[in-house]
Coordinates of C-alpha atoms in Angstrom, one line a residue:
X1 CA -78.8 -1.2 -110.6
X2 CA -79.1 1.4 -107.8
X3 CA -75.8 3.1 -108.7
X4 CA -75.7 5.5 -111.7
X5 CA -73.7 3.9 -114.5
X6 CA -73.1 7.0 -116.6
X7 CA -69.9 9.2 -116.7
X8 CA -68.7 12.1 -118.7
X9 CA -67.0 11.1 -121.9
X10 CA -69.0 7.8 -122.1
X11 CA -69.7 6.9 -125.7
X12 CA -72.6 5.1 -127.4
X13 CA -72.8 3.7 -131.0
X14 CA -75.6 6.0 -132.0
X15 CA -78.4 8.2 -130.7
X16 CA -80.8 5.2 -130.5
X17 CA -78.4 3.3 -128.3
X18 CA -78.0 6.3 -126.0
X19 CA -81.7 6.8 -125.7
X20 CA -82.3 3.2 -124.8
X21 CA -79.5 3.3 -122.2
X22 CA -80.9 6.4 -120.5
X23 CA -84.5 5.0 -120.6
X24 CA -83.2 1.7 -119.1
X25 CA -81.4 3.5 -116.3
X26 CA -84.5 5.7 -115.5
X27 CA -86.7 2.6 -115.2
X28 CA -84.2 0.6 -113.2
X29 CA -83.3 3.4 -110.8
X30 CA -86.9 4.5 -110.4
X31 CA -86.7 8.2 -111.5
X32 CA -88.8 9.9 -114.1
X33 CA -87.1 11.8 -117.0
X34 CA -88.1 15.2 -118.3
X35 CA -86.6 15.6 -121.8
X36 CA -85.7 19.1 -122.6
X37 CA -84.1 18.6 -126.0
X38 CA -83.8 15.4 -128.1
X39 CA -82.9 15.2 -131.8
X40 CA -80.3 13.4 -134.0
X41 CA -77.4 15.5 -132.8
X42 CA -78.1 16.4 -129.1
X43 CA -79.9 15.2 -126.0
X44 CA -80.6 17.1 -122.9
X45 CA -82.7 15.8 -120.0
X46 CA -83.2 16.2 -116.2
X47 CA -85.0 14.4 -113.4
X48 CA -88.7 15.2 -113.5
X49 CA -88.8 15.7 -109.7
X50 CA -88.8 19.5 -109.1
X51 CA -86.2 19.7 -106.4
X52 CA -83.9 17.0 -107.8
X53 CA -80.7 18.5 -109.3
X54 CA -79.8 15.5 -111.6
X55 CA -79.4 16.3 -115.3
X56 CA -77.5 14.9 -118.3
X57 CA -76.4 16.3 -121.7
X58 CA -75.0 14.3 -124.7
X59 CA -74.1 15.2 -128.2
X60 CA -73.1 13.6 -131.5
X61 CA -69.4 13.5 -132.4
X62 CA -68.3 15.1 -135.6
X63 CA -68.1 12.8 -138.7
X64 CA -69.5 9.8 -136.8
X65 CA -72.8 8.5 -135.6
X66 CA -71.3 8.1 -132.1
X67 CA -73.0 9.8 -129.2
X68 CA -71.0 11.0 -126.1
X69 CA -72.0 12.3 -122.7
X70 CA -70.7 15.9 -122.3
X71 CA -72.0 16.7 -118.9
X72 CA -73.6 14.9 -115.9
X73 CA -74.7 17.1 -113.0
X74 CA -75.9 16.4 -109.5
X75 CA -77.1 13.3 -107.7
X76 CA -80.7 12.2 -107.3
X77 CA -82.4 13.6 -104.1
X78 CA -85.9 12.6 -105.2
X79 CA -87.8 9.8 -103.4
X80 CA -88.2 6.7 -105.5
X81 CA -91.3 4.5 -105.4
X82 CA -90.7 1.0 -106.6
X83 CA -94.4 0.1 -106.6
X84 CA -95.6 2.7 -109.1
X85 CA -95.5 2.5 -112.9
X86 CA -93.0 4.4 -115.0
X87 CA -93.6 6.8 -117.9
X88 CA -90.6 5.4 -119.7
X89 CA -91.9 1.9 -119.6
X90 CA -93.7 2.3 -122.9
X91 CA -95.1 -0.6 -125.0
X92 CA -92.0 -0.4 -127.2
X93 CA -89.8 -0.8 -124.2
X94 CA -91.8 -3.7 -123.0
X95 CA -91.6 -5.3 -126.4
X96 CA -87.8 -5.1 -126.4
X97 CA -87.8 -6.6 -122.8
X98 CA -89.9 -9.6 -123.8
X99 CA -88.7 -10.3 -127.4
X100 CA -86.3 -13.1 -126.6
X101 CA -88.7 -14.6 -124.0
X102 CA -91.4 -14.6 -126.7
X103 CA -89.1 -16.4 -129.1
X104 CA -88.3 -19.0 -126.5
X105 CA -91.9 -19.4 -125.4
X106 CA -94.9 -18.3 -127.6
X107 CA -97.2 -18.8 -124.6
X108 CA -95.4 -16.2 -122.5
X109 CA -98.5 -14.7 -120.8
X110 CA -99.2 -11.1 -119.9
X111 CA -99.2 -12.0 -116.2
X112 CA -95.7 -13.5 -116.6
X113 CA -94.6 -10.2 -118.2
X114 CA -96.0 -8.3 -115.2
X115 CA -94.2 -10.6 -112.8
X116 CA -90.8 -10.5 -114.6
X117 CA -90.8 -6.7 -115.0
X118 CA -91.7 -6.2 -111.4
X119 CA -89.1 -8.7 -110.3
X120 CA -86.3 -7.1 -112.4
X121 CA -87.2 -3.4 -112.2
X122 CA -89.5 -3.1 -109.2
X123 CA -92.2 -1.3 -111.2
X124 CA -95.8 -2.3 -111.8
X125 CA -97.4 -1.9 -115.3
X126 CA -101.0 -2.2 -116.3
X127 CA -102.2 -5.6 -117.5
X128 CA -103.6 -4.1 -120.7
X129 CA -100.2 -2.6 -121.5
X130 CA -98.5 -6.0 -121.1
X131 CA -101.2 -7.7 -123.3
X132 CA -100.7 -5.1 -126.1
X133 CA -96.9 -5.4 -125.8
X134 CA -97.2 -9.2 -126.3
X135 CA -99.4 -8.7 -129.4
X136 CA -97.0 -6.2 -130.9
X137 CA -94.0 -8.4 -130.0
X138 CA -95.5 -11.5 -131.7
X139 CA -96.2 -9.3 -134.8
X140 CA -92.7 -8.0 -134.8
X141 CA -91.2 -11.6 -134.6
X142 CA -93.7 -13.5 -136.8
X143 CA -95.4 -10.9 -138.9
X144 CA -98.9 -9.5 -138.6
X145 CA -102.1 -11.6 -139.1
X146 CA -103.0 -9.5 -142.2
X147 CA -99.6 -10.1 -143.8
X148 CA -100.0 -13.8 -143.1
X149 CA -103.2 -14.0 -145.2
X150 CA -101.7 -11.8 -147.9
X151 CA -98.7 -14.1 -148.3
X152 CA -100.8 -17.3 -148.4
X153 CA -100.8 -17.8 -152.2
X154 CA -97.1 -17.2 -152.4
X155 CA -96.5 -19.7 -149.6
X156 CA -98.7 -22.3 -151.2
X157 CA -96.8 -22.0 -154.4
X158 CA -93.6 -22.4 -152.5
X159 CA -94.9 -25.6 -150.9
X160 CA -95.7 -27.1 -154.3
X161 CA -92.4 -26.0 -155.7
X162 CA -90.2 -27.5 -153.0
X163 CA -92.4 -30.6 -152.4
X164 CA -93.5 -31.7 -155.9
X165 CA -96.9 -33.5 -156.0
X166 CA -98.1 -31.7 -152.8
X167 CA -101.4 -30.0 -152.6
X168 CA -101.6 -26.5 -151.2
X169 CA -104.6 -24.4 -152.2
X170 CA -106.2 -21.3 -150.8
X171 CA -109.8 -20.4 -151.4
X172 CA -111.3 -16.9 -151.1
X173 CA -114.8 -15.5 -151.1
X174 CA -116.4 -12.2 -152.3
X175 CA -115.1 -9.6 -154.7
X176 CA -112.4 -8.4 -152.2
X177 CA -111.0 -11.9 -152.0
X178 CA -111.5 -12.5 -148.3
X179 CA -109.9 -15.7 -146.9
X180 CA -112.3 -18.6 -146.6
X181 CA -110.4 -21.9 -146.7
X182 CA -107.0 -23.5 -147.0
X183 CA -106.1 -27.1 -147.8
X184 CA -102.6 -28.6 -147.5
X185 CA -101.4 -32.2 -148.0
X186 CA -97.7 -33.0 -148.6
X187 CA -97.0 -35.6 -151.3
X188 CA -94.9 -37.7 -148.9
X189 CA -97.8 -37.8 -146.5
X190 CA -100.2 -39.0 -149.2
X191 CA -97.7 -41.6 -150.5
X192 CA -96.9 -42.8 -146.9
X193 CA -100.6 -43.2 -146.1
X194 CA -101.5 -45.1 -149.3
X195 CA -98.5 -47.4 -149.2
X196 CA -97.7 -48.0 -145.5
X197 CA -100.2 -46.6 -143.0
X198 CA -103.2 -48.3 -141.4
X199 CA -106.3 -47.5 -143.4
X200 CA -107.8 -45.6 -140.5
X201 CA -108.3 -41.8 -140.5
X202 CA -109.1 -39.6 -137.5
X203 CA -110.9 -36.4 -138.2
X204 CA -111.1 -33.4 -135.9
X205 CA -110.6 -29.6 -135.5
X206 CA -108.9 -27.2 -133.1
X207 CA -109.8 -23.5 -132.8
X208 CA -107.1 -21.0 -133.6
X209 CA -106.6 -17.9 -131.4
X210 CA -105.0 -15.4 -133.7
X211 CA -106.6 -12.1 -134.5
X212 CA -109.0 -13.5 -137.1
X213 CA -109.7 -16.8 -135.3
X214 CA -110.6 -19.8 -137.6
X215 CA -110.5 -23.5 -137.1
X216 CA -107.7 -26.0 -138.1
X217 CA -109.3 -29.2 -139.5
X218 CA -107.1 -32.3 -139.8
X219 CA -107.1 -35.8 -141.1
X220 CA -104.6 -38.1 -139.4
X221 CA -103.7 -41.8 -139.5
X222 CA -101.6 -44.3 -137.7
X223 CA -98.3 -46.0 -138.7
X224 CA -97.6 -49.6 -137.9
X225 CA -96.3 -48.6 -134.4
X226 CA -99.5 -46.7 -133.6
X227 CA -97.7 -43.4 -134.1
X228 CA -99.4 -40.2 -135.3
X229 CA -99.3 -39.7 -139.1
X230 CA -100.8 -36.4 -140.3
X231 CA -102.3 -36.9 -143.8
X232 CA -103.9 -33.5 -144.5
X233 CA -105.0 -30.4 -142.8
X234 CA -106.9 -27.2 -143.6
X235 CA -107.9 -23.9 -142.1
X236 CA -111.5 -22.6 -142.4
X237 CA -112.9 -19.3 -141.4
X238 CA -115.8 -21.2 -139.7
X239 CA -116.3 -24.8 -138.8
X240 CA -119.7 -26.1 -139.9
X241 CA -121.3 -28.8 -142.0
X242 CA -120.3 -27.1 -145.3
X243 CA -116.7 -26.7 -144.3
X244 CA -116.4 -30.4 -143.4
X245 CA -118.0 -31.4 -146.7
X246 CA -115.4 -29.2 -148.5
X247 CA -112.5 -30.6 -146.5
X248 CA -113.4 -34.3 -147.1
X249 CA -114.0 -33.5 -150.8
X250 CA -110.5 -32.1 -151.0
X251 CA -109.2 -35.1 -149.1
X252 CA -110.9 -37.5 -151.5
X253 CA -109.5 -35.7 -154.5
X254 CA -106.0 -35.8 -153.0
X255 CA -106.2 -39.6 -152.5
X256 CA -108.0 -40.4 -155.7
X257 CA -105.3 -38.7 -157.9
X258 CA -102.6 -40.8 -156.3
X259 CA -104.1 -44.3 -156.4
X260 CA -106.2 -46.4 -158.8
X261 CA -107.9 -48.4 -156.0
X262 CA -109.2 -46.4 -153.1
X263 CA -108.6 -48.5 -149.9
X264 CA -111.4 -49.6 -147.6
X265 CA -111.2 -46.8 -145.0
X266 CA -112.4 -46.5 -141.4
X267 CA -113.0 -43.0 -140.2
X268 CA -113.0 -42.0 -136.5
X269 CA -114.3 -38.7 -135.3
X270 CA -116.5 -36.9 -132.7
X271 CA -120.3 -37.0 -132.8
X272 CA -120.8 -34.0 -135.2
X273 CA -123.5 -34.8 -137.7
X274 CA -121.8 -32.7 -140.3
X275 CA -118.8 -35.0 -140.3
X276 CA -120.9 -38.1 -140.5
X277 CA -122.8 -36.7 -143.5
X278 CA -119.6 -35.6 -145.3
X279 CA -118.0 -39.1 -144.8
X280 CA -121.1 -40.8 -146.1
X281 CA -121.2 -38.7 -149.3
X282 CA -117.5 -38.4 -150.1
X283 CA -116.4 -41.9 -149.0
X284 CA -119.6 -44.0 -149.4
X285 CA -117.7 -47.3 -149.2
X286 CA -116.0 -46.5 -145.9
X287 CA -116.9 -47.1 -142.3
X288 CA -117.4 -44.2 -139.9
X289 CA -117.3 -44.7 -136.1
X290 CA -117.3 -42.5 -133.1
X291 CA -114.2 -41.8 -131.1
X292 CA -114.7 -43.7 -127.8
X293 CA -112.7 -41.2 -125.8
X294 CA -114.8 -38.3 -127.1
X295 CA -118.0 -40.2 -126.4
X296 CA -116.9 -41.0 -122.8
X297 CA -115.9 -37.4 -122.2
X298 CA -119.3 -36.2 -123.6
X299 CA -121.3 -38.4 -121.3
X300 CA -119.2 -37.4 -118.4
X301 CA -119.8 -33.7 -119.0
X302 CA -123.4 -34.1 -119.7
X303 CA -124.3 -36.1 -116.6
X304 CA -121.4 -35.4 -114.2
X305 CA -121.1 -39.0 -113.1
X306 CA -117.8 -40.8 -113.4
X307 CA -119.5 -44.2 -113.0
X308 CA -121.3 -43.6 -116.3
X309 CA -117.9 -43.0 -118.0
X310 CA -116.6 -46.3 -116.5
X311 CA -119.6 -48.3 -117.6
X312 CA -119.6 -46.7 -121.1
X313 CA -116.0 -48.0 -121.6
X314 CA -117.0 -51.4 -120.4
X315 CA -120.0 -51.5 -122.8
X316 CA -117.8 -50.3 -125.7
X317 CA -115.1 -53.0 -125.0
X318 CA -117.5 -55.9 -124.5
X319 CA -116.8 -58.6 -127.0
X320 CA -120.2 -60.4 -126.8
X321 CA -123.7 -59.1 -127.3
X322 CA -124.7 -60.5 -123.8
X323 CA -121.8 -58.6 -122.2
X324 CA -122.8 -55.4 -124.0
X325 CA -126.4 -55.6 -123.0
X326 CA -125.5 -56.2 -119.4
X327 CA -123.4 -53.0 -119.2
X328 CA -126.1 -51.0 -121.0
X329 CA -128.6 -52.3 -118.4
X330 CA -126.2 -51.0 -115.7
X331 CA -126.0 -47.6 -117.4
X332 CA -129.8 -47.5 -117.4
X333 CA -129.9 -48.3 -113.7
X334 CA -127.5 -45.5 -112.9
X335 CA -129.2 -42.9 -115.1
X336 CA -132.2 -43.5 -117.3
X337 CA -131.5 -40.1 -119.0
X338 CA -128.0 -41.2 -119.9
X339 CA -129.2 -44.4 -121.4
X340 CA -131.7 -42.4 -123.5
X341 CA -129.0 -39.9 -124.5
X342 CA -126.8 -42.8 -125.6
X343 CA -129.5 -44.2 -127.9
X344 CA -128.9 -41.4 -130.4
X345 CA -125.6 -43.1 -131.3
X346 CA -126.1 -46.5 -132.9
X347 CA -123.9 -49.2 -131.2
X348 CA -122.4 -50.2 -134.5
X349 CA -120.5 -46.8 -134.4
X350 CA -119.0 -47.2 -130.9
X351 CA -119.3 -50.7 -129.5
X352 CA -116.6 -53.3 -130.3
X353 CA -119.1 -56.2 -130.7
X354 CA -121.0 -54.4 -133.4
X355 CA -118.2 -52.7 -135.3
X356 CA -118.4 -53.2 -139.1
X357 CA -114.9 -52.3 -140.2
X358 CA -111.4 -53.2 -139.0
X359 CA -109.9 -50.7 -136.5
X360 CA -106.5 -52.3 -136.3
X361 CA -106.5 -51.7 -132.5
X362 CA -107.5 -48.0 -132.7
X363 CA -110.8 -47.0 -131.3
X364 CA -110.1 -43.4 -130.5
X365 CA -108.8 -40.8 -133.0
X366 CA -105.3 -39.3 -132.4
X367 CA -106.4 -35.7 -133.0
X368 CA -105.4 -34.7 -129.5
X369 CA -101.9 -35.6 -130.2
X370 CA -101.8 -33.7 -133.5
X371 CA -103.3 -30.7 -131.7
X372 CA -100.3 -30.6 -129.4
X373 CA -98.1 -29.9 -132.4
X374 CA -99.7 -26.5 -132.9
X375 CA -101.0 -25.8 -129.4
X376 CA -98.4 -23.1 -128.8
X377 CA -98.8 -21.6 -132.3
X378 CA -102.5 -21.1 -132.2
X379 CA -102.0 -17.3 -131.5
X380 CA -99.7 -16.8 -134.4
X381 CA -100.5 -15.8 -138.1
X382 CA -101.8 -18.6 -140.3
X383 CA -98.5 -19.1 -142.1
X384 CA -96.7 -19.7 -138.8
X385 CA -99.2 -22.5 -138.0
X386 CA -98.5 -24.2 -141.3
X387 CA -94.7 -23.8 -140.8
X388 CA -95.0 -25.4 -137.3
X389 CA -96.7 -28.4 -138.8
X390 CA -94.2 -28.5 -141.7
X391 CA -91.2 -28.4 -139.4
X392 CA -92.6 -31.1 -137.1
X393 CA -93.3 -33.4 -140.2
X394 CA -89.7 -33.0 -141.3
X395 CA -88.4 -34.0 -137.9
X396 CA -90.7 -36.9 -137.4
X397 CA -90.2 -38.4 -140.9
X398 CA -86.4 -38.2 -140.5
X399 CA -86.3 -39.7 -137.0
X400 CA -88.7 -42.5 -137.7
X401 CA -87.0 -43.4 -140.9
X402 CA -83.7 -43.7 -139.0
X403 CA -85.3 -45.7 -136.2
X404 CA -86.8 -48.3 -138.5
X405 CA -83.4 -49.0 -140.1
X406 CA -82.3 -50.8 -137.0
X407 CA -85.3 -53.3 -137.0
X408 CA -84.6 -56.9 -138.0
X409 CA -88.0 -58.5 -137.3
X410 CA -90.6 -59.1 -140.0
X411 CA -93.2 -57.0 -138.2
X412 CA -93.0 -53.7 -136.6
X413 CA -91.8 -54.1 -132.9
X414 CA -95.2 -53.6 -131.2
X415 CA -96.9 -56.1 -133.7
X416 CA -94.0 -58.5 -133.3
X417 CA -94.4 -58.5 -129.5
X418 CA -98.2 -59.0 -129.9
X419 CA -97.7 -62.1 -132.0
X420 CA -95.0 -63.5 -129.7
X421 CA -97.3 -63.2 -126.7
X422 CA -100.2 -64.8 -128.7
X423 CA -97.9 -67.7 -129.5
X424 CA -96.9 -68.1 -125.9
X425 CA -100.6 -68.2 -124.8
X426 CA -101.6 -70.5 -127.6
X427 CA -99.2 -73.3 -126.4
X428 CA -101.7 -74.0 -123.5
X429 CA -104.8 -74.3 -125.7
X430 CA -106.4 -77.5 -127.2
X431 CA -107.4 -77.3 -130.8
X432 CA -110.2 -79.3 -132.5
X433 CA -110.4 -79.2 -136.3
X434 CA -113.8 -79.1 -137.9
X435 CA -112.8 -78.7 -141.6
X436 CA -110.1 -77.1 -143.7
X437 CA -110.6 -73.6 -142.3
X438 CA -112.7 -73.9 -139.1
X439 CA -111.4 -74.8 -135.7
X440 CA -112.6 -75.0 -132.1
X441 CA -110.0 -73.8 -129.6
X442 CA -110.4 -74.7 -126.0
X443 CA -108.7 -72.8 -123.2
X444 CA -109.0 -73.1 -119.4
X445 CA -112.2 -71.0 -119.1
X446 CA -113.7 -70.7 -122.6
X447 CA -114.2 -72.1 -126.1
X448 CA -113.7 -70.1 -129.3
X449 CA -114.5 -70.8 -132.9
X450 CA -111.8 -69.7 -135.4
X451 CA -112.1 -69.5 -139.2
X452 CA -108.7 -68.9 -140.8
X453 CA -110.3 -68.5 -144.2
X454 CA -112.3 -65.3 -143.2
X455 CA -109.7 -64.3 -140.5
X456 CA -112.4 -64.4 -137.8
X457 CA -112.5 -65.6 -134.2
X458 CA -115.5 -65.6 -131.9
X459 CA -113.5 -63.5 -129.4
X460 CA -113.5 -60.8 -132.1
X461 CA -109.9 -59.8 -131.4
X462 CA -108.6 -60.9 -134.8
X463 CA -111.3 -58.7 -136.5
X464 CA -110.7 -55.7 -134.3
X465 CA -106.9 -55.7 -134.4
X466 CA -106.0 -57.1 -137.7
X467 CA -103.5 -59.5 -136.1
X468 CA -104.2 -63.2 -135.3
X469 CA -105.4 -63.6 -131.7
X470 CA -104.0 -66.4 -129.5
X471 CA -106.9 -68.7 -130.5
X472 CA -106.2 -68.1 -134.2
X473 CA -102.5 -68.6 -133.6
X474 CA -103.2 -72.0 -131.9
X475 CA -105.4 -73.0 -134.9
X476 CA -102.7 -71.9 -137.4
X477 CA -99.9 -73.7 -135.6
X478 CA -102.0 -76.9 -135.4
X479 CA -102.3 -77.1 -139.2
X480 CA -98.7 -76.0 -139.7
X481 CA -99.6 -72.6 -141.2
X482 CA -97.2 -69.6 -141.1
X483 CA -98.7 -67.2 -138.5
X484 CA -97.0 -64.2 -140.0
X485 CA -98.7 -64.9 -143.4
X486 CA -102.0 -64.1 -141.7
X487 CA -101.0 -60.7 -140.4
X488 CA -102.1 -57.5 -142.2
X489 CA -99.5 -56.1 -144.5
X490 CA -99.7 -52.7 -142.8
X491 CA -98.1 -54.1 -139.6
X492 CA -94.9 -55.2 -141.3
X493 CA -91.6 -53.4 -140.9
X494 CA -91.4 -53.0 -144.6
X495 CA -94.7 -51.1 -144.6
X496 CA -93.5 -48.9 -141.8
X497 CA -90.4 -48.0 -143.8
X498 CA -92.5 -47.3 -146.8
X499 CA -94.7 -45.0 -144.7
X500 CA -91.7 -42.7 -144.2
X501 CA -89.8 -43.5 -147.5
X502 CA -90.6 -40.0 -148.9
X503 CA -89.0 -36.8 -147.6
X504 CA -90.6 -33.6 -146.5
X505 CA -88.4 -31.0 -148.0
X506 CA -87.6 -27.7 -146.4
X507 CA -89.3 -24.5 -147.7
X508 CA -87.1 -21.6 -148.6
X509 CA -86.7 -18.8 -146.1
X510 CA -89.4 -16.2 -146.0
X511 CA -87.2 -13.3 -147.4
X512 CA -86.8 -15.2 -150.7
X513 CA -90.5 -15.1 -151.5
X514 CA -92.1 -12.7 -149.1
X515 CA -94.0 -9.7 -150.5
X516 CA -95.2 -7.3 -147.8
X517 CA -98.9 -6.6 -147.5
X518 CA -98.6 -2.9 -148.2
X519 CA -96.7 -3.5 -151.5
X520 CA -99.1 -6.3 -152.5
X521 CA -102.2 -4.2 -151.9
X522 CA -100.9 -1.4 -154.2
X523 CA -99.5 -3.7 -156.9
X524 CA -101.7 -3.3 -160.0
X525 CA -99.1 -4.5 -162.5
X526 CA -100.2 -8.1 -162.5
X527 CA -103.3 -10.3 -162.1
X528 CA -102.3 -12.0 -158.9
X529 CA -104.9 -12.2 -156.2
X530 CA -104.0 -11.0 -152.8
X531 CA -105.9 -12.6 -150.0
X532 CA -107.4 -10.4 -147.3
X533 CA -108.3 -11.6 -143.8
X534 CA -111.8 -13.0 -143.1
X535 CA -114.4 -10.5 -141.7
X536 CA -114.7 -12.6 -138.6
X537 CA -112.1 -11.4 -136.1
X538 CA -111.4 -11.8 -132.4
X539 CA -113.0 -9.2 -130.1
X540 CA -110.5 -6.7 -128.7
X541 CA -109.3 -7.1 -125.1
X542 CA -108.7 -10.0 -122.8
X543 CA -111.1 -12.9 -123.6
X544 CA -113.3 -14.1 -120.8
X545 CA -112.4 -17.5 -119.2
X546 CA -114.8 -20.2 -118.3
X547 CA -114.8 -20.4 -114.5
X548 CA -114.3 -24.0 -113.3
X549 CA -116.3 -25.0 -110.3
X550 CA -114.1 -26.5 -107.6
X551 CA -116.7 -29.2 -107.0
X552 CA -116.4 -30.3 -110.7
X553 CA -112.6 -30.8 -110.2
X554 CA -112.9 -32.6 -106.9
X555 CA -116.3 -34.4 -106.9
X556 CA -115.4 -36.2 -103.7
X557 CA -116.0 -39.9 -102.9
X558 CA -118.5 -41.7 -105.1
X559 CA -121.6 -43.0 -103.2
X560 CA -122.9 -46.3 -104.3
X561 CA -126.6 -47.1 -104.3
X562 CA -128.4 -50.4 -104.6
X563 CA -130.9 -50.6 -107.4
X564 CA -133.1 -53.1 -105.5
X565 CA -133.6 -51.6 -102.1
X566 CA -132.5 -48.0 -103.0
X567 CA -130.1 -47.9 -100.0
X568 CA -126.5 -46.7 -100.1
X569 CA -123.4 -48.6 -99.3
X570 CA -123.8 -51.6 -101.5
X571 CA -124.8 -52.9 -105.0
X572 CA -127.7 -55.2 -105.9
X573 CA -125.3 -58.2 -106.1
X574 CA -124.6 -58.0 -102.4
X575 CA -128.0 -56.8 -101.3
X576 CA -129.5 -58.8 -98.4
X577 CA -133.0 -58.4 -99.8
X578 CA -132.0 -60.4 -102.8
X579 CA -131.6 -63.6 -100.7

């Protein structure tokens, strides 16, 4: 790009194309322009360096928009500095440079813009200019945040029109109709959950990063293969106890209007008290437990001890009260404060041995997986976030529906494999029958009591997973019962197909229903309400980042300490003072 590419007689489609070309050449060849005359019919400029003789003149051809170069004088004699900025590298020029990159990657960062421009043109631009260009570029491609809120009512109506039975409602506050909340649940999602999914719902939220912030709340479930199944989602201006109460109220109404018998549900969420209160009030017959992954991450952050995380998982997964108490005692030995901190959460909400509801093998919510769906879209206007979820739902429903058509087993593949493994292990057990429903099953190292009437085993695996454990399988086979008849219906291949039986229909393109914000705000001819953005908005400028301590990332080798002699290098089980 060091050689000049212009010549006398060269033509351009119009004046805009010529201006872009001369600007591109000036930036690429590192000379500044001084524009002497520029209008719709002529353009005259020269090099800004005083002693440089280079100049160019172009004019519009008669009876056509075409622009042609009429004269091109001199060669550049100015010194060029590749390390300085450039006056022609305006925000608009940067936007045109990054537009395709932004379309390909929403998370194209300002520092990447700086790097790519310097690599291609050899100039350095300010970080703030790159940041503003990205903001303007996103608005040019996806629309402004203000327009997104204004179009919400129209978009919700389009969802209900194209996907009959779906719920899409926007709620405002104040006389100026500021956005407050949005709730969306597609009919196919509601139908699939009620007729095929596991009756387990994960609750969680993810903070949005658009101009007006907000939080995306979600309710997700699991299909028979353990796959993520989004049931409903909403956007609130602020996440608090009130917003969770509202979200679960809307979720209850959505389920209630589509079934006569509300299923026995198990909710899994983080430790927020607001969620627990909302579940208790809106779903009084359900069970609400704490996500084990979230609880382990919380204790790790609170006490900065990886051993506590390990012991918490061991305590949670203990299948006997004795085993649970042993692990809790070890937690107390490592940190008395951690043991006291853990007491605020009743074991029935996070420990397997005390669980009251059936978890069907899921003890952590799948909110993190759902959040990945919209992770890249968090900076976009609210409608783009919804469209990202809608598009992903369409793809997943179609792919999983096709996948299940190739199954020939009675159960979904993962459940089928689980039963086959249980049957294999059961062949080595000895079964003693007590009565019509109760059995004692003897294995090499233990004895378990099975009750096929209540679907219970003393190992608690049948209750936790909803599938007969190897001890139950041994008991069922001994009395010539069909093992598959004792599996939960939601694990069957038929239920999986029913989960994705409905279709998520496409929503018409934006130009078909779009009404620009400016027109909407001045339209007094009808009674439609036009939603304005919430008053809460992101502060201008680059947000501060939390600095991560290197020691937190690499904590180093863990030092073990004996609880008997208080010396390092061994545990109490191998302590010499014990003997």
